[in-house]
Amino acid sequence: MQINTMGLVLRAVRVGEADQILTVLTPGNGVLSASARGSLRLKNKLFSACGLFCYSEFVLLPGRNMYTVREAESKNVFHGIASSIEGMSLAMYMAEMAAALSPTGEEAEKELRLLLNCLYMLSEKKADLRVIKAVFELRTMSECGFLPQLVYCRGCGTYDGPAFYLDPQEGCLLCAACAQKAGKTCNLDAGALFALRHICLVEDKKIFAFKISVGSLAKLAIAAEQYAMTHLDKPLKSYDFLKSVLP
């Protein structure tokens, strides 16, 4: 039975002269693999809708090992992503993380919405790349079952302060005093802690509606990346290259 669905192309692998194998994130069916035959030919009706980071409406036919793209119509292409190597590498990183997490059901719908938002901000240059990266890492982990406990210090219940520690393994906060007792070095200042809570807990449409200093962003970026890497099952191939262009 065919599937009619919106979907974002996370990965496109060339096969032979003009075919592609697509990895597509869909809101209702999660991450799917689909063969797009002839889609690399300029005159093929699938050409404009099956490229990397195309957000398209697909008609998919089920097969033994994967779907076949019967029809596809492009809705958004995010042309601005390719304008810099840093932007392209960040987009590849986010797409690979989404594919690795393979969300299903409601999680897939939220992940698709988040990724589309981040790609828009990236394509239109509406936010610092490190902000986009931290937002994606923290929010995607939160929506895929790894929401950290962000309300108060696990040790004493303190809500705020000049420095906190986000434990990437336990997913909890420790105030400066409790972190010191545990032999941990604080990795968040007040600005980074505010942004962390905002990113993980605010409604979707306000996720980028915060301001952060350069110093606080540096701390947030390290903590967000460490948290995401800790909870992924396997390393991402795109990570090393991203770090080489966006240290």
Coordinates of C-alpha atoms in Angstrom, one line a residue:
M1 CA 0.0 0.0 0.0
Q2 CA 1.5 3.3 -1.0
I3 CA 2.3 6.1 1.5
N4 CA 1.6 9.7 0.8
T5 CA 3.8 11.8 3.2
M6 CA 5.8 14.9 3.7
G7 CA 9.5 14.2 4.3
L8 CA 12.9 15.7 4.6
V9 CA 15.8 14.1 2.8
L10 CA 18.5 13.4 5.4
R11 CA 20.9 11.5 3.1
A12 CA 21.2 10.9 -0.6
V13 CA 23.5 8.2 -1.9
R14 CA 24.2 7.9 -5.6
V15 CA 23.8 4.4 -7.0
G16 CA 24.9 3.8 -10.6
E17 CA 24.6 6.5 -13.1
A18 CA 21.4 8.4 -12.1
D19 CA 19.7 6.6 -9.2
Q20 CA 19.8 7.5 -5.5
I21 CA 19.0 5.8 -2.2
L22 CA 17.3 8.4 0.1
T23 CA 17.1 8.4 3.8
V24 CA 13.9 10.4 4.6
L25 CA 12.5 11.7 7.9
T26 CA 8.7 11.6 7.8
P27 CA 6.3 12.8 10.5
G28 CA 4.1 9.6 10.6
N29 CA 6.5 6.8 9.7
G30 CA 9.8 8.0 11.1
V31 CA 13.0 7.4 9.1
L32 CA 12.5 5.6 5.8
S33 CA 14.8 4.3 3.0
A34 CA 13.6 4.9 -0.5
S35 CA 15.0 4.3 -4.0
A36 CA 14.7 7.3 -6.3
R37 CA 15.3 5.9 -9.8
G38 CA 16.7 8.3 -12.3
S39 CA 16.5 11.2 -9.9
L40 CA 19.9 12.6 -10.8
R41 CA 18.9 13.2 -14.4
L42 CA 18.0 16.9 -14.9
K43 CA 14.9 16.2 -16.9
N44 CA 13.6 13.5 -14.5
K45 CA 10.4 14.5 -12.6
L46 CA 12.0 13.6 -9.3
F47 CA 15.2 15.7 -9.8
S48 CA 14.2 18.8 -7.9
A49 CA 12.5 17.0 -5.0
C50 CA 15.0 14.3 -4.0
G51 CA 18.2 16.2 -3.3
L52 CA 19.8 16.5 0.1
F53 CA 17.8 18.6 2.6
C54 CA 14.8 18.9 0.2
Y55 CA 11.6 19.0 2.1
S56 CA 9.1 17.3 -0.3
E57 CA 5.8 15.6 -0.6
F58 CA 6.4 12.0 -1.5
V59 CA 4.4 9.1 -2.9
L60 CA 6.2 6.0 -1.8
L61 CA 5.6 2.4 -2.9
P62 CA 6.6 -0.4 -0.5
G63 CA 9.2 -3.0 -1.6
R64 CA 11.0 -5.9 -0.1
N65 CA 13.9 -3.9 1.5
M66 CA 12.9 -0.3 1.0
Y67 CA 10.4 2.0 -0.6
T68 CA 10.4 3.3 -4.1
V69 CA 9.7 7.0 -4.8
R70 CA 6.9 7.1 -7.3
E71 CA 6.2 10.8 -7.1
A72 CA 7.9 13.7 -5.3
E73 CA 7.1 17.4 -5.3
S74 CA 9.5 19.9 -3.6
K75 CA 8.2 22.3 -1.0
N76 CA 11.4 23.8 0.4
V77 CA 15.1 23.3 -0.6
F78 CA 17.0 25.5 2.0
H79 CA 19.4 26.9 -0.7
G80 CA 21.3 29.0 1.7
I81 CA 22.8 26.0 3.5
A82 CA 25.3 25.4 0.7
S83 CA 26.7 29.0 0.9
S84 CA 29.3 28.0 3.5
I85 CA 31.3 24.9 4.4
E86 CA 30.5 25.5 8.0
G87 CA 26.8 25.6 7.4
M88 CA 26.8 22.6 5.2
S89 CA 28.8 20.6 7.7
L90 CA 26.4 21.5 10.5
A91 CA 23.4 20.5 8.4
M92 CA 25.0 17.2 7.7
Y93 CA 25.7 16.7 11.4
M94 CA 22.2 17.4 12.4
A95 CA 20.8 15.2 9.7
E96 CA 23.0 12.3 10.7
M97 CA 22.0 12.7 14.3
A98 CA 18.3 12.6 13.4
A99 CA 18.8 9.5 11.3
A100 CA 20.8 7.8 14.1
L101 CA 18.1 8.4 16.7
S102 CA 15.4 7.1 14.3
P103 CA 12.5 8.6 16.1
T104 CA 9.0 7.2 15.6
G105 CA 5.4 8.3 16.2
E106 CA 5.0 11.7 17.9
E107 CA 8.8 11.9 18.4
A108 CA 9.4 11.8 14.6
E109 CA 6.9 14.6 14.1
K110 CA 8.7 16.7 16.7
E111 CA 12.1 15.9 15.3
L112 CA 11.1 16.8 11.8
R113 CA 9.6 20.1 13.0
L114 CA 12.8 20.9 15.0
L115 CA 15.2 20.0 12.1
L116 CA 13.2 22.1 9.6
N117 CA 13.3 25.1 12.0
C118 CA 17.1 24.7 12.5
L119 CA 17.7 24.3 8.7
Y120 CA 15.6 27.4 8.1
M121 CA 17.7 29.4 10.7
L122 CA 20.9 28.1 9.1
S123 CA 19.8 28.7 5.5
E124 CA 18.6 32.3 6.2
K125 CA 21.6 33.1 8.6
K126 CA 19.2 34.1 11.3
A127 CA 21.3 32.7 14.2
D128 CA 24.9 32.0 15.2
L129 CA 25.9 28.5 14.0
R130 CA 26.9 27.5 17.6
V131 CA 23.5 28.6 18.8
I132 CA 21.7 26.5 16.1
K133 CA 24.0 23.5 17.0
A134 CA 23.3 23.7 20.7
V135 CA 19.6 24.2 20.2
F136 CA 19.4 21.1 18.0
E137 CA 21.5 18.9 20.3
L138 CA 19.7 19.8 23.5
R139 CA 16.1 19.8 22.1
T140 CA 16.5 16.7 20.0
M141 CA 17.8 14.7 23.0
S142 CA 15.0 16.1 25.2
E143 CA 12.4 15.0 22.6
C144 CA 13.9 11.6 22.1
G145 CA 13.7 10.5 25.7
F146 CA 16.7 12.2 27.3
L147 CA 15.3 15.3 28.8
P148 CA 17.6 16.4 31.6
Q149 CA 16.3 17.3 35.1
L150 CA 16.7 21.1 34.9
V151 CA 14.5 22.5 37.7
Y152 CA 17.0 22.4 40.6
C153 CA 20.2 21.0 42.0
R154 CA 19.9 17.3 42.6
G155 CA 21.9 17.6 45.8
C156 CA 20.3 20.5 47.7
G157 CA 17.4 21.8 45.6
T158 CA 19.0 25.2 44.7
Y159 CA 17.3 26.8 41.7
D160 CA 19.9 29.3 40.5
G161 CA 23.3 30.6 41.1
P162 CA 26.5 31.9 39.3
A163 CA 27.6 28.4 38.4
F164 CA 26.1 24.9 37.9
Y165 CA 27.2 21.5 36.6
L166 CA 25.2 19.6 34.0
D167 CA 26.0 15.9 34.5
P168 CA 25.9 14.5 30.9
Q169 CA 25.6 10.9 32.1
E170 CA 23.0 11.4 34.8
G171 CA 21.1 14.2 33.1
C172 CA 20.9 16.4 36.2
L173 CA 22.1 19.7 37.7
L174 CA 24.4 20.3 40.6
C175 CA 25.0 23.7 42.1
A176 CA 28.6 24.9 42.6
A177 CA 28.7 23.6 46.2
C178 CA 27.3 20.2 45.4
A179 CA 29.5 19.9 42.3
Q180 CA 32.6 20.6 44.4
K181 CA 31.6 17.9 46.9
A182 CA 31.1 15.5 44.0
G183 CA 34.5 16.4 42.6
K184 CA 33.0 18.0 39.5
T185 CA 33.9 21.3 37.7
C186 CA 31.0 23.6 36.9
N187 CA 30.4 23.8 33.2
L188 CA 27.5 26.3 33.1
D189 CA 27.3 30.0 34.2
A190 CA 24.0 31.8 34.9
G191 CA 23.5 32.7 31.2
A192 CA 24.2 29.2 29.9
L193 CA 21.9 27.7 32.6
F194 CA 19.1 30.1 31.5
A195 CA 19.6 29.2 27.8
L196 CA 19.7 25.5 28.7
R197 CA 16.3 25.6 30.5
H198 CA 14.8 27.7 27.7
I199 CA 15.9 25.4 24.9
C200 CA 14.7 22.2 26.6
L201 CA 11.4 23.5 28.0
V202 CA 10.0 26.3 25.9
E203 CA 7.3 25.8 23.2
D204 CA 8.6 25.1 19.7
K205 CA 7.9 28.6 18.2
K206 CA 10.0 30.3 20.9
I207 CA 13.0 28.0 20.9
F208 CA 15.4 30.6 19.3
A209 CA 13.9 33.5 21.3
F210 CA 16.8 34.0 23.8
K211 CA 19.9 36.1 24.0
I212 CA 23.2 34.8 25.2
S213 CA 26.7 36.3 25.7
V214 CA 29.8 35.0 23.9
G215 CA 31.2 33.6 27.1
S216 CA 28.0 31.9 28.1
L217 CA 27.5 30.5 24.6
A218 CA 31.0 28.9 24.7
K219 CA 30.0 27.0 27.9
L220 CA 26.5 26.1 26.6
A221 CA 28.0 24.8 23.3
I222 CA 30.5 22.4 25.1
A223 CA 27.8 21.2 27.6
A224 CA 25.2 20.6 24.8
E225 CA 27.7 18.7 22.6
Q226 CA 28.9 16.6 25.5
Y227 CA 25.3 15.7 26.5
A228 CA 24.3 14.7 23.0
M229 CA 27.4 12.6 22.4
T230 CA 27.0 10.8 25.7
H231 CA 23.5 9.6 24.8
L232 CA 24.1 8.5 21.2
D233 CA 24.6 4.8 20.7
K234 CA 27.4 5.3 18.2
P235 CA 29.8 8.1 17.0
L236 CA 28.7 10.3 14.1
K237 CA 30.8 10.2 10.9
S238 CA 30.1 13.9 10.3
Y239 CA 31.3 15.0 13.8
D240 CA 35.1 15.1 13.1
F241 CA 34.7 17.2 10.0
L242 CA 32.3 19.6 11.7
K243 CA 34.8 20.1 14.5
S244 CA 37.5 20.8 12.0
V245 CA 35.6 23.7 10.5
L246 CA 33.5 24.8 13.5
P247 CA 35.8 24.2 16.6

